Tab-separated table of C-alpha atoms in Angstrom:
chain	number	residue	atom	x	y	z
A	1	MET	CA	-10.307	14.877	28.640
A	2	GLU	CA	-8.394	13.210	31.452
A	3	ASP	CA	-8.854	9.447	31.839
A	4	ASP	CA	-10.200	9.714	35.394
A	5	LYS	CA	-12.954	12.098	34.242
A	6	ILE	CA	-13.886	9.724	31.416
A	7	VAL	CA	-13.991	6.773	33.832
A	8	ASP	CA	-16.257	8.815	36.088
A	9	LEU	CA	-18.612	9.544	33.175
A	10	ILE	CA	-18.705	5.855	32.252
A	11	SER	CA	-19.357	4.771	35.848
A	12	LYS	CA	-22.192	7.269	36.304
A	13	SER	CA	-23.860	6.422	32.994
A	14	ASN	CA	-26.999	4.301	32.669
A	15	LEU	CA	-25.319	1.919	30.246
A	16	HIS	CA	-25.457	-1.854	30.687
A	17	ILE	CA	-22.798	-3.010	33.168
A	18	GLU	CA	-20.988	-5.099	30.513
A	19	VAL	CA	-20.887	-2.076	28.206
A	20	ARG	CA	-19.434	0.081	30.986
A	21	GLU	CA	-16.731	-2.500	31.693
A	22	LYS	CA	-15.829	-2.789	28.010
A	23	LEU	CA	-15.534	0.985	27.714
A	24	LYS	CA	-13.236	1.137	30.747
A	25	GLN	CA	-11.108	-1.653	29.297
A	26	THR	CA	-10.919	0.201	25.981
A	27	LEU	CA	-9.823	3.368	27.753
A	28	ASP	CA	-7.031	1.411	29.439
A	29	THR	CA	-5.787	-0.488	26.373
A	30	ALA	CA	-6.732	1.870	23.502
A	31	THR	CA	-8.304	-1.177	21.827
A	32	PRO	CA	-10.359	-1.136	19.699
A	33	LEU	CA	-8.997	2.180	18.515
A	34	TYR	CA	-12.274	3.382	16.986
A	35	VAL	CA	-14.036	3.098	20.364
A	36	TYR	CA	-11.060	4.623	22.183
A	37	ASN	CA	-11.219	7.650	19.878
A	38	LEU	CA	-14.906	8.092	20.701
A	39	LEU	CA	-13.972	8.430	24.373
A	40	GLN	CA	-11.699	11.431	23.839
A	41	THR	CA	-14.131	14.359	23.572
A	42	LYS	CA	-17.318	15.299	25.414
A	43	GLU	CA	-19.238	15.507	22.114
A	44	SER	CA	-18.273	12.013	20.980
A	45	ILE	CA	-18.831	10.543	24.467
A	46	ASP	CA	-22.352	12.003	24.565
A	47	LEU	CA	-23.123	10.567	21.134
A	48	LEU	CA	-21.633	7.180	22.056
A	49	PHE	CA	-23.573	6.930	25.312
A	50	ALA	CA	-26.828	7.936	23.611
A	51	THR	CA	-26.265	5.301	20.927
A	52	LEU	CA	-25.402	2.595	23.465
A	53	ASP	CA	-28.366	3.302	25.719
A	54	GLY	CA	-30.125	-0.039	26.149
A	55	ALA	CA	-27.667	-1.815	23.825
A	56	GLU	CA	-25.573	-4.904	24.518
A	57	SER	CA	-21.765	-4.827	24.457
A	58	GLN	CA	-21.692	-6.690	21.105
A	59	LEU	CA	-22.519	-3.404	19.371
A	60	LEU	CA	-18.966	-2.254	20.138
A	61	GLU	CA	-17.394	-5.165	18.265
A	62	LYS	CA	-17.960	-3.922	14.713
A	63	GLU	CA	-17.178	-0.373	13.658
A	64	SER	CA	-19.677	-0.248	10.788
A	65	ASN	CA	-22.548	-1.484	12.990
A	66	LEU	CA	-21.740	1.115	15.626
A	67	SER	CA	-21.571	3.819	12.943
A	68	ILE	CA	-24.996	3.054	11.480
A	69	LYS	CA	-26.504	2.963	14.981
A	70	MET	CA	-25.011	6.396	15.697
A	71	LEU	CA	-26.392	7.786	12.457
A	72	PHE	CA	-29.808	6.267	13.200
A	73	HIS	CA	-29.763	8.018	16.564
A	74	ILE	CA	-28.773	11.338	14.959
A	75	ALA	CA	-31.561	10.898	12.371
A	76	GLU	CA	-34.040	10.461	15.228
A	77	ARG	CA	-34.864	6.933	14.012
A	78	ASP	CA	-36.415	8.323	10.820
A	79	SER	CA	-35.408	6.055	7.906
A	80	THR	CA	-35.988	8.706	5.219
A	81	LEU	CA	-33.986	11.263	7.169
A	82	LEU	CA	-31.268	8.637	7.707
A	83	GLN	CA	-30.993	7.995	3.980
A	84	ASN	CA	-30.558	11.702	3.234
A	85	LEU	CA	-28.105	12.062	6.108
A	86	VAL	CA	-25.934	9.231	4.753
A	87	LEU	CA	-25.885	10.788	1.267
A	88	PHE	CA	-25.057	14.219	2.687
A	89	CYS	CA	-22.182	12.860	4.803
A	90	ALA	CA	-20.786	10.846	1.888
A	91	GLU	CA	-20.731	13.782	-0.500
A	92	SER	CA	-19.546	16.358	2.038
A	93	PHE	CA	-16.661	14.099	3.102
A	94	SER	CA	-15.300	14.198	-0.442
A	95	MET	CA	-14.902	17.961	0.009
A	96	PHE	CA	-12.311	17.656	2.804
A	97	MET	CA	-11.122	14.022	2.902
A	98	TYR	CA	-7.625	14.878	1.670
A	99	ASN	CA	-7.241	17.976	3.838
A	100	ASP	CA	-5.181	18.107	7.016
A	101	ASP	CA	-8.231	19.012	9.090
A	102	PRO	CA	-12.027	18.632	8.745
A	103	VAL	CA	-12.604	22.319	8.061
A	104	LEU	CA	-14.069	24.271	5.137
A	105	ARG	CA	-14.600	27.963	4.561
A	106	LYS	CA	-18.158	28.729	5.525
A	107	ASN	CA	-18.991	30.784	2.426
A	108	LEU	CA	-17.711	28.017	0.107
A	109	PHE	CA	-19.694	25.359	1.956
A	110	LEU	CA	-22.917	27.401	1.849
A	111	LYS	CA	-22.468	27.891	-1.921
A	112	SER	CA	-21.609	24.223	-2.573
A	113	ASP	CA	-23.763	21.759	-4.512
A	114	VAL	CA	-23.788	19.533	-1.417
A	115	TYR	CA	-25.402	22.234	0.695
A	116	ALA	CA	-27.876	23.134	-2.062
A	117	THR	CA	-28.857	19.508	-2.633
A	118	TYR	CA	-29.292	18.325	0.940
A	119	LEU	CA	-29.546	21.188	3.429
A	120	GLU	CA	-30.792	24.362	1.780
A	121	ASN	CA	-34.409	23.209	1.453
A	122	ASP	CA	-34.543	20.578	4.191
A	123	ALA	CA	-34.847	22.326	7.548
A	124	GLN	CA	-35.010	19.080	9.539
A	125	LEU	CA	-31.829	17.640	8.040
A	126	ARG	CA	-30.067	20.999	8.303
A	127	GLU	CA	-30.955	21.221	11.980
A	128	ILE	CA	-29.613	17.795	12.940
A	129	VAL	CA	-26.449	18.258	10.852
A	130	PHE	CA	-25.580	21.534	12.559
A	131	GLN	CA	-26.598	20.129	15.930
A	132	HIS	CA	-24.595	16.906	15.789
A	133	LEU	CA	-22.062	16.939	12.947
A	134	MET	CA	-20.824	20.513	12.577
A	135	ILE	CA	-19.656	23.531	14.468
A	136	GLU	CA	-19.729	26.869	12.654
A	137	ASP	CA	-18.240	30.263	13.311
A	138	GLU	CA	-18.095	33.422	11.235
A	139	GLN	CA	-15.571	32.057	8.728
A	140	TRP	CA	-15.440	28.272	9.012
A	141	VAL	CA	-17.470	25.109	9.353
A	142	HIS	CA	-15.810	22.354	11.404
A	143	PHE	CA	-17.006	18.791	10.822
A	144	LEU	CA	-17.349	16.455	13.815
A	145	HIS	CA	-17.333	12.651	14.218
A	146	ILE	CA	-15.345	12.034	11.027
A	147	PRO	CA	-15.591	8.201	11.153
A	148	LEU	CA	-19.334	8.612	10.516
A	149	PHE	CA	-18.595	10.580	7.346
A	150	ILE	CA	-16.104	7.905	6.275
A	151	PHE	CA	-18.651	5.144	6.919
A	152	CYS	CA	-21.199	6.958	4.750
A	153	TYR	CA	-18.664	7.551	1.982
A	154	ALA	CA	-17.588	3.889	1.929
A	155	SER	CA	-21.196	2.646	2.152
A	156	VAL	CA	-22.410	4.713	-0.790
A	157	ILE	CA	-19.494	3.530	-2.931
A	158	CYS	CA	-19.806	-0.129	-1.913
A	159	PHE	CA	-23.543	-0.377	-2.453
A	160	ASN	CA	-23.670	1.631	-5.689
A	161	SER	CA	-20.754	0.103	-7.605
A	162	ASP	CA	-20.172	-3.267	-9.234
A	163	GLY	CA	-17.021	-5.324	-8.718
A	164	GLU	CA	-15.059	-3.900	-11.642
A	165	GLU	CA	-15.923	-0.329	-10.695
A	166	LEU	CA	-14.791	-0.942	-7.122
A	167	LYS	CA	-11.545	-2.580	-8.223
A	168	ALA	CA	-10.716	0.492	-10.295
A	169	PHE	CA	-11.844	2.874	-7.561
A	170	TYR	CA	-9.793	1.494	-4.641
A	171	PRO	CA	-6.407	2.767	-5.913
A	172	ASP	CA	-7.932	6.183	-6.560
A	173	ILE	CA	-8.990	6.494	-2.909
A	174	TRP	CA	-5.593	5.782	-1.312
A	175	GLY	CA	-3.163	6.257	-4.210
A	176	ASP	CA	0.593	5.762	-4.199
A	177	ASN	CA	2.159	7.659	-1.323
A	178	PHE	CA	5.563	8.681	-0.087
A	179	ASN	CA	6.644	6.754	3.026
A	180	LYS	CA	5.391	8.051	6.354
A	181	LEU	CA	7.417	8.113	9.573
A	182	LYS	CA	6.120	6.409	12.716
A	183	GLN	CA	7.401	7.088	16.222
A	184	VAL	CA	6.493	5.025	19.289
A	185	LEU	CA	7.455	6.513	22.652
A	186	GLN	CA	8.679	3.961	25.187
A	187	HIS	CA	7.577	5.669	28.393
A	188	THR	CA	3.846	6.069	27.802
A	189	SER	CA	1.177	3.941	29.434
A	190	LYS	CA	-0.570	3.462	26.089
A	191	LYS	CA	1.751	2.824	23.167
A	192	GLN	CA	-0.033	4.979	20.639
A	193	PRO	CA	2.252	5.771	17.723
A	194	SER	CA	2.619	9.213	16.223
A	195	VAL	CA	2.748	9.306	12.426
A	196	PHE	CA	4.515	12.101	10.564
A	197	TYR	CA	4.427	13.162	6.924
A	198	ALA	CA	7.443	14.433	4.993
A	199	ASP	CA	7.199	18.064	3.890
A	200	PHE	CA	8.445	17.155	0.429
A	201	GLY	CA	6.428	13.947	0.012
A	202	PHE	CA	3.168	13.387	-1.861
A	203	TYR	CA	0.245	11.907	0.054
A	204	HIS	CA	-3.458	11.345	-0.629
A	205	PHE	CA	-4.699	11.115	2.945
A	206	LYS	CA	-2.868	13.495	5.246
A	207	ASN	CA	-4.627	12.176	8.332
A	208	TYR	CA	-3.492	8.704	9.390
A	209	GLU	CA	-6.640	7.972	11.410
A	210	TRP	CA	-8.912	8.797	8.454
A	211	GLU	CA	-6.818	6.641	6.146
A	212	GLY	CA	-7.075	3.690	8.532
A	213	CYS	CA	-10.782	4.184	9.128
A	214	MET	CA	-11.404	4.113	5.373
A	215	TYR	CA	-9.493	0.822	5.044
A	216	ARG	CA	-11.439	-0.718	7.924
A	217	MET	CA	-14.820	0.406	6.612
A	218	PHE	CA	-14.308	-1.077	3.151
A	219	GLU	CA	-12.958	-4.279	4.682
A	220	GLU	CA	-16.003	-4.592	6.951
A	221	LEU	CA	-18.597	-3.631	4.337
A	222	ASN	CA	-17.256	-5.680	1.430
A	223	PRO	CA	-14.549	-8.001	2.808
A	224	TYR	CA	-14.376	-10.655	0.090
A	225	HIS	CA	-14.016	-8.246	-2.814
A	226	PHE	CA	-11.808	-5.737	-1.010
A	227	ASN	CA	-9.426	-8.352	0.384
A	228	GLN	CA	-9.175	-10.211	-2.914
A	229	THR	CA	-8.641	-7.234	-5.206
A	230	TYR	CA	-6.802	-4.745	-2.984
A	231	VAL	CA	-5.446	-6.166	0.280
A	232	ALA	CA	-4.080	-9.462	-1.053
A	233	PRO	CA	-2.042	-7.767	-3.835
A	234	ALA	CA	-0.631	-5.296	-1.271
A	235	ILE	CA	0.492	-8.131	1.011
A	236	GLN	CA	1.977	-9.909	-1.992
A	237	ARG	CA	4.002	-6.784	-2.848
A	238	PHE	CA	5.322	-6.603	0.718
A	239	LEU	CA	6.346	-10.269	0.756
A	240	ASP	CA	8.017	-9.863	-2.634
A	241	LYS	CA	10.108	-7.020	-1.203
A	242	ILE	CA	11.420	-9.035	1.751
A	243	GLY	CA	12.030	-12.102	-0.413
A	244	TYR	CA	11.379	-15.792	-0.020
A	245	GLU	CA	14.708	-17.031	1.291
A	246	ASP	CA	15.437	-18.071	4.891
A	247	ASP	CA	14.076	-16.237	7.936
A	248	THR	CA	17.329	-14.390	8.543
A	249	THR	CA	17.262	-12.834	5.090
A	250	LYS	CA	13.596	-11.897	5.483
A	251	VAL	CA	14.265	-10.220	8.832
A	252	LEU	CA	17.272	-8.292	7.515
A	253	ASN	CA	15.283	-7.095	4.509
A	254	HIS	CA	12.298	-6.156	6.655
A	255	VAL	CA	14.450	-4.163	9.090
A	256	SER	CA	16.268	-2.470	6.220
A	257	ILE	CA	13.154	-1.572	4.230
A	258	SER	CA	11.391	-0.122	7.274
A	259	ARG	CA	14.591	1.761	8.230
A	260	LEU	CA	14.116	0.973	11.903
A	261	GLN	CA	16.062	3.019	14.403
A	262	PHE	CA	15.991	3.459	18.176
A	263	GLU	CA	16.431	6.680	20.084
A	264	TYR	CA	18.259	6.498	23.422
A	265	GLU	CA	18.733	8.981	26.220
A	266	GLU	CA	22.294	9.827	27.180
A	267	SER	CA	21.949	7.474	30.160
A	268	GLY	CA	21.402	4.559	27.762
A	269	ILE	CA	17.655	4.220	28.440
A	270	HIS	CA	15.545	3.516	25.380
A	271	ASP	CA	13.401	6.538	24.540
A	272	SER	CA	11.549	5.741	21.318
A	273	SER	CA	11.416	3.680	18.139
A	274	ILE	CA	11.209	5.207	14.669
A	275	ASN	CA	10.495	3.512	11.360
A	276	GLU	CA	9.195	4.259	7.895
A	277	LEU	CA	5.755	3.125	6.774
A	278	SER	CA	5.186	2.139	3.170
A	279	ASP	CA	1.643	1.897	1.814
A	280	GLU	CA	1.799	-1.880	2.250
A	281	LEU	CA	2.833	-1.610	5.905
A	282	CYS	CA	0.044	0.922	6.504
A	283	ILE	CA	-2.538	-1.547	5.203
A	284	ILE	CA	-1.115	-4.325	7.387
A	285	GLU	CA	-1.325	-2.114	10.470
A	286	HIS	CA	-4.662	-0.465	9.736
A	287	LEU	CA	-6.448	-3.772	9.202
A	288	GLY	CA	-5.041	-5.292	12.390
A	289	ILE	CA	-3.024	-7.970	10.588
A	290	SER	CA	0.013	-7.037	12.658
A	291	GLU	CA	1.666	-3.992	14.204
A	292	ILE	CA	5.153	-3.067	13.125
A	293	TRP	CA	7.749	-2.468	15.840
A	294	CYS	CA	5.175	-1.641	18.542
A	295	ASP	CA	6.036	-4.571	20.818
A	296	VAL	CA	9.828	-4.435	20.672
A	297	PHE	CA	11.549	-3.662	23.990
A	298	PRO	CA	15.218	-2.801	23.444
A	299	PRO	CA	17.591	-3.162	26.367
A	300	GLN	CA	19.299	-0.340	28.194
A	301	LEU	CA	22.737	0.324	26.691
A	302	THR	CA	25.944	1.288	28.444
A	303	LYS	CA	27.894	4.320	27.304
A	304	ARG	CA	30.633	1.923	26.246
A	305	LYS	CA	28.210	0.002	24.019
A	306	LEU	CA	26.918	3.184	22.426
A	307	ILE	CA	30.473	4.312	21.659
A	308	GLU	CA	31.224	0.872	20.224
A	309	LEU	CA	28.163	1.113	17.959
A	310	LYS	CA	29.232	4.613	16.948
A	311	LYS	CA	32.606	3.311	15.811
A	312	GLY	CA	30.790	0.823	13.631
A	313	GLU	CA	28.691	3.690	12.195
A	314	ILE	CA	25.548	2.127	13.675
A	315	ALA	CA	24.998	4.862	16.285
A	316	GLN	CA	25.248	8.631	16.283
A	317	GLN	CA	24.970	11.178	19.078
A	318	HIS	CA	22.794	14.303	18.757
A	319	GLY	CA	23.136	16.501	21.832
A	320	ASP	CA	21.851	14.475	24.799
A	321	LYS	CA	20.273	11.809	22.574
A	322	TRP	CA	21.645	8.795	20.719
A	323	ALA	CA	20.260	7.363	17.479
A	324	VAL	CA	20.938	3.664	16.864
A	325	PHE	CA	20.424	2.736	13.213
A	326	ILE	CA	19.061	-0.784	13.512
A	327	TYR	CA	18.512	-0.947	9.756
A	328	LYS	CA	22.304	-0.881	9.264
A	329	ILE	CA	22.855	-3.986	11.403
A	330	THR	CA	23.655	-7.199	9.524
A	331	ASP	CA	24.723	-9.215	12.583
A	332	VAL	CA	21.736	-11.401	13.499
A	333	GLU	CA	22.986	-11.923	17.059
A	334	LEU	CA	23.052	-8.165	17.578
A	335	LEU	CA	19.497	-7.905	16.261
A	336	LYS	CA	18.501	-10.550	18.785
A	337	GLU	CA	20.165	-8.564	21.586
A	338	PHE	CA	17.974	-5.603	20.662
A	339	GLY	CA	14.850	-7.777	20.644
A	340	VAL	CA	14.358	-7.009	16.973
A	341	TYR	CA	14.765	-10.463	15.474
A	342	ASP	CA	11.998	-12.184	17.447
A	343	THR	CA	9.651	-9.216	16.994
A	344	ALA	CA	10.236	-9.279	13.237
A	345	ILE	CA	9.595	-13.030	13.046
A	346	LYS	CA	6.325	-12.627	14.939
A	347	PHE	CA	5.269	-9.839	12.559
A	348	LEU	CA	6.190	-11.827	9.447
A	349	ARG	CA	4.396	-14.966	10.638
A	350	ARG	CA	1.162	-13.022	11.092
A	351	VAL	CA	1.421	-11.508	7.623
A	352	GLU	CA	2.286	-14.882	6.079
A	353	LYS	CA	-0.671	-16.470	7.873
A	354	ILE	CA	-3.117	-14.060	6.238
A	355	HIS	CA	-1.324	-14.460	2.898
A	356	THR	CA	-1.731	-18.234	3.088
A	357	ARG	CA	-5.431	-17.858	3.856
A	358	PHE	CA	-5.859	-15.616	0.834
A	359	ILE	CA	-3.993	-18.061	-1.401
A	360	ASN	CA	-6.417	-20.743	-0.230
A	361	GLY	CA	-9.315	-18.590	-1.422
A	362	ASP	CA	-10.562	-17.373	1.963
A	363	TYR	CA	-11.054	-13.606	1.699
A	364	SER	CA	-13.431	-13.251	4.646
A	365	GLN	CA	-12.981	-10.414	7.113
A	366	ILE	CA	-9.519	-10.405	8.636
A	367	LYS	CA	-10.790	-9.539	12.115
A	368	ASP	CA	-12.844	-12.743	12.186
A	369	PHE	CA	-9.756	-14.820	11.491
A	370	SER	CA	-6.935	-13.258	13.458
């Protein structure tokens, strides 16, 4: 949907005025992302507005709280129905969580244990599931509102596992993955990155939004255990990779490891930024610790400068585009000219700040601290 149509829907809604203003602000800034995503389709907007009817704006501040309120609305405020709905969503999500899209063959779904256990003999639950959480056609069932399924999946695991079981289970959920590629376009009003997966790489989650939502849900539902046993070790691995020498060495290692490069138009105007995302960098971004290379604003380059960089094997021309391989630069002053050095320092300081908090034994929710 176009932004102006969404703004019109918000303005004409019966929601509290503070809620309406927060939704408009979210639409403008894409923050928080989980609310922004709910404003992108008519189905999710209808569900969001119904959930927020009569609610204060604080409900928007925590993703897990908003999720349970949405599920409670779908379950028609019936606690028994809600319990069965949560179990159904948790188990059905495991059927497609590592797929590219939330789609299953209809005949396989109707023959599944999940369908037999929860929907086959429960007409009320079946009705609300197909009314709110699924679309079916002759061959396929399409699942809707995936963050609700992820919330249910994380909730069932968190509240039915002890600490040792969870510690062993976390790596199984996300696994070890090949690096992803992130691109941030310069000339968009909202700097929303696009994330790409290598054809030859191995990945658990193939949907970046689902992967991030799963991280956030576990961190909200069980912050102390999750941060201590999974997030803190990941941050430690990242800091080990960039080293513990002076800032210059850290920046050079960070730029090199992330393989940062800038794309320029033939006129010398910056077009986009591209970098690789390791599992550790994904965690740092998903949990809002810091964004990598989203707030760097490279200068416009002259044709002479581009040719000079090409001679130094730092730039390469492809048709009407230029690629500048920032990760090959070892001259700190040149990194500063590109705005990379200061951006990297800001990123590293945020990561180090959380690392220090963890070392001091504070594993509370990251969002409450940053």
